[in-house]
Structure formats: structure tokens, C-alpha cells
XYZ file of C-alpha atoms in Angstrom:
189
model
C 18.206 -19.766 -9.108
C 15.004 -18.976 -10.767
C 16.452 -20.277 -14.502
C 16.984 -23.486 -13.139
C 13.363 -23.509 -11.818
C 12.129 -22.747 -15.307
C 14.031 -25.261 -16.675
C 12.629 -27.315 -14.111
C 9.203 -26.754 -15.037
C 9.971 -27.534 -18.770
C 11.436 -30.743 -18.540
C 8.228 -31.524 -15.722
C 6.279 -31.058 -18.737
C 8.071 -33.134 -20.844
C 8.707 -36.378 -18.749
C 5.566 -36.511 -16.573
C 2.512 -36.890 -18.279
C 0.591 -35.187 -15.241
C 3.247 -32.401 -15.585
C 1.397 -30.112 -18.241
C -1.795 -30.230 -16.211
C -0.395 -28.832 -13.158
C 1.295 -26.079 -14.917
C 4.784 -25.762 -13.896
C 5.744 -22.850 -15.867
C 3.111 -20.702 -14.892
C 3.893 -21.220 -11.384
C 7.323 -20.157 -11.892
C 6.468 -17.286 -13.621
C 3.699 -16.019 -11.181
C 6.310 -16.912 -7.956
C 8.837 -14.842 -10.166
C 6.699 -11.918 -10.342
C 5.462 -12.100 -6.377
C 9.094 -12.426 -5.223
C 10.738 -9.783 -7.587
C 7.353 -7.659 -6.361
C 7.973 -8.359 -2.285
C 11.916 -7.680 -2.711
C 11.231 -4.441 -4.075
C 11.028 -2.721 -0.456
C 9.574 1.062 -2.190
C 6.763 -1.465 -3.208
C 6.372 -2.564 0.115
C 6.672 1.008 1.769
C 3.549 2.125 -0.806
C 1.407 -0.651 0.103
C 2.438 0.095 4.104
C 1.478 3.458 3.683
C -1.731 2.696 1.971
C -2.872 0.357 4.463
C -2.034 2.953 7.573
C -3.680 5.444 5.367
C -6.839 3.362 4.978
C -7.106 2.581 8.874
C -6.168 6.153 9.707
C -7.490 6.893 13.078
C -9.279 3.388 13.608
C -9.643 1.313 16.886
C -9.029 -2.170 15.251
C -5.802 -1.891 13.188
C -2.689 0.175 13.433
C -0.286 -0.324 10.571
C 3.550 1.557 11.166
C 4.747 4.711 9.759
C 6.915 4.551 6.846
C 9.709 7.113 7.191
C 10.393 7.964 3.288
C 13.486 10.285 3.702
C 15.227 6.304 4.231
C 14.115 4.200 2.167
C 15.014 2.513 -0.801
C 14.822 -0.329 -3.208
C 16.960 -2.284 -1.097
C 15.954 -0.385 2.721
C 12.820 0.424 3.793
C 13.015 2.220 7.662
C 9.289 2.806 9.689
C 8.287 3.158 12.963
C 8.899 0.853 15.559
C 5.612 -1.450 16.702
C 5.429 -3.308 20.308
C 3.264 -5.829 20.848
C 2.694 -10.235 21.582
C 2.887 -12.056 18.123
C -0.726 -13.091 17.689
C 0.549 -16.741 17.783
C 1.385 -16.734 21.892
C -1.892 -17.268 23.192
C -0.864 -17.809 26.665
C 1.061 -14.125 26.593
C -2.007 -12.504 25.314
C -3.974 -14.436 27.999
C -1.606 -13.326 31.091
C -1.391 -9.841 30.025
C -5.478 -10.261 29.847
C -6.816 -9.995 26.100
C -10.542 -10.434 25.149
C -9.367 -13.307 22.437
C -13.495 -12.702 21.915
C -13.011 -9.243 21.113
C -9.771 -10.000 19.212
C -11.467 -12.271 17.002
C -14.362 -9.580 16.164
C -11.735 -7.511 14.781
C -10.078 -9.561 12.842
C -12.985 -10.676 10.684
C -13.872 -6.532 10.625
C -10.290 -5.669 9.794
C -11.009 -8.191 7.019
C -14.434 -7.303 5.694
C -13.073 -3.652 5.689
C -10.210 -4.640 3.498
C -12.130 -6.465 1.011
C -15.391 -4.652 0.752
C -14.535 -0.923 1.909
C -11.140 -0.568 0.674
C -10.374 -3.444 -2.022
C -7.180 -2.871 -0.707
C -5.777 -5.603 1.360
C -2.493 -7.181 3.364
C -2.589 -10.608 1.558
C 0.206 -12.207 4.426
C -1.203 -12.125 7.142
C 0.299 -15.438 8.760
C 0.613 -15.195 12.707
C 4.684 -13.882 12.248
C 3.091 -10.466 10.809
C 0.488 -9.703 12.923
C 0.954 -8.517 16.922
C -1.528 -7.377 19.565
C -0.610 -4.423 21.034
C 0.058 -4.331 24.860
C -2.286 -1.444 25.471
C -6.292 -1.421 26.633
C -5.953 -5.447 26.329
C -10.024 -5.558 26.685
C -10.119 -3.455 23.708
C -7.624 -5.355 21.715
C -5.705 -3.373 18.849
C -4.086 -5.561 15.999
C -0.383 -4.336 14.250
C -0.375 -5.485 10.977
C 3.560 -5.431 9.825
C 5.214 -6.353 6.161
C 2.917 -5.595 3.237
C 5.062 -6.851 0.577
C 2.035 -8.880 -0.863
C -1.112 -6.954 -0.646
C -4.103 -7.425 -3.113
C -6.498 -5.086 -4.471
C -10.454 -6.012 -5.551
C -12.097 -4.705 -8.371
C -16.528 -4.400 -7.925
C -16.743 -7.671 -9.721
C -14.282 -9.507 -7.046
C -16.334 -7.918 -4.247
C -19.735 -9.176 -5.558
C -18.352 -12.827 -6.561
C -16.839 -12.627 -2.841
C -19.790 -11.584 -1.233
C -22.283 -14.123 -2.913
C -19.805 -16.777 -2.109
C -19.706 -15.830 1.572
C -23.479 -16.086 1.578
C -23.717 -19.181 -0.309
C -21.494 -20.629 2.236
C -22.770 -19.209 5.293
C -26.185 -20.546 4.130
C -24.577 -24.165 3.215
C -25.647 -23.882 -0.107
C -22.356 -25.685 -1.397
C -24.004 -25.957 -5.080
C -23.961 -22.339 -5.281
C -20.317 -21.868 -3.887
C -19.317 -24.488 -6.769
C -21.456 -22.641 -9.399
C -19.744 -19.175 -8.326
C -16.684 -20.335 -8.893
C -17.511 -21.784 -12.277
C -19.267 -18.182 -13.214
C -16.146 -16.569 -12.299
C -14.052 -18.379 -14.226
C -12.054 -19.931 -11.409
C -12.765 -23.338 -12.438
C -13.265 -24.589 -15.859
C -17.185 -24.610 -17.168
C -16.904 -28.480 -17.114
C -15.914 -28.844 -13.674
């Protein structure tokens, strides 16, 4: 019951002295938000459609159809996607994927979420991602529930993009500095 977890987080700040640093209500409040936000499934549908929408005829990603005329706040019906769960190597193996050629698209299906679209599928843990059984040499990824996406304003994109550089260069101090300038960390960290 989420009143009980905010009364939780209350009395955490009360009786442990660490308890106030760490925040407890804010937590609460923002896993409040995400979880009322996923369990609304026309929310979910949007953010499908925008995805498929955004990889529209691509080679790397193929994201379901959303079939409107059934869904609700409570149902959300789109197409049906086959494929191995990214997780069972040895399947991919037998039926012959290029896990080298996976990989590659992965990190473009990224980059193109972040820094083309500032659109992007912010769960993508191995249960929501599948390799489709066709052209296994020319691996296509399914990307499935997009009840938490994220979206990236110019200013994310830069700060992003200077901190990938900064840490593909090993320049840690600058990562650290980054996150300070973004206001990530506090200016006294």
C-alpha cells in the first residue's frame, strides 16, 4: 500500500539520523509517479507507438503494432512478436546469431534513441528485449513493454555526449566535473 510506504519514509526520517539524507519521501513519491505512469497501459500504447514510429522501416529494431480500436486504461492489445529472449545465449547461438553483430546494434539502437530521437525505452532488462528468428547473421532486436520510456532535451544530449567522451578518453576528472556542472551532484562533491 503506497500510504504505508509514505508513512514509512516519515518515521525513517525521524528515527534514523542517516534517514533524511537518503531521502525516503522523495523516493516514494517518484516510485509513485513511475508506477501510477507504467499501469496506465494508453501511456504505454503512446510510448509503443512512438518508438515503432521512430524505427519505422529500420534493420536494427522492430517495436510491435499497437492495435488502438482495443485498448484501454486497463488493456492494451498489439501485435504478436516471435523471437529468443536476448538472455538465452546458447538458443541464439544454435539457431546461429552474429552475437558481434547483435552487439553493434544494440549500442546503435541506443545512440539513436538518445541522440537522434531523445526518445527512448528506459527498461530494457533482458525479459523485454528478443532477437528475432529471421536472417540470424543480420540480427534484428524486438523491443517489447514501453511503460517507462525517457525523453532528452539538447542540454541532456550534450551533458551525455561530453560524458561519453570524457569516459571513453579516461578522463575520470572530467566525468566527475560533468556531473557536478549538471547539477547531478552537489557543487561540493
Amino acid at each position: 500500500d503506497l500510504a504505508l510506504l509514505e508513512v514509512a519514509a516519515v518515521l525513517l526520517e525521524k528515527v534514523w539520523p542517516e534517514g533524511r539524507r537518503l531521502k525516503p519521501r522523495e523516493v516514494v513519491a517518484e516510485f509513485s509517479k513511475y508506477l501510477h505512469d507504467e499501469l496506465d497501459l494508453m501511456r504505454e500504447a503512446a510510448n509503443c507507438s512512438q518508438l515503432r514510429r521512430n524505427f519505422k522501416d529500420s534493420s536494427l529494431l522492430i517495436v510491435p503494432e499497437v492495435y488502438w480500436d482495443w485498448c484501454g486504461r486497463k488493456v492494451m492489445v498489439m501485435e504478436r512478436m516471435r523471437g529468443v529472449p536476448i538472455s538465452q545465449t546458447p538458443a541464439l547461438l544454435a539457431q546461429g546469431t552474429d552475437l558481434k553483430a547483435l552487439s553493434r546494434a544494440g549500442v546503435e539502437i541506443f545512440f539513436t534513441q538518445v541522440f537522434r530521437d531523445g526518445f527512448f525505452h528506459a527498461d530494457m532488462h533482458p525479459g523485454n528485449i528478443f532477437v528475432s528468428f529471421e536472417h540470424p547473421e543480420n540480427p534484428l532486436w524486438i523491443g517489447i513493454d514501453c511503460g517507462i520510456v525517457g525523453t532528452l532535451n539538447r542540454e541532456d544530449k550534450r551533458y551525455l555526449a561530453e560524458n561519453f567522451l570524457a569516459f571513453f578518453n579516461r578522463d575520470y576528472r572530467r566525468v566527475a566535473e560533468l556531473h557536478v556542472e549538471s547539477g547531478w551532484v552537489p557543487p561540493d562533491t
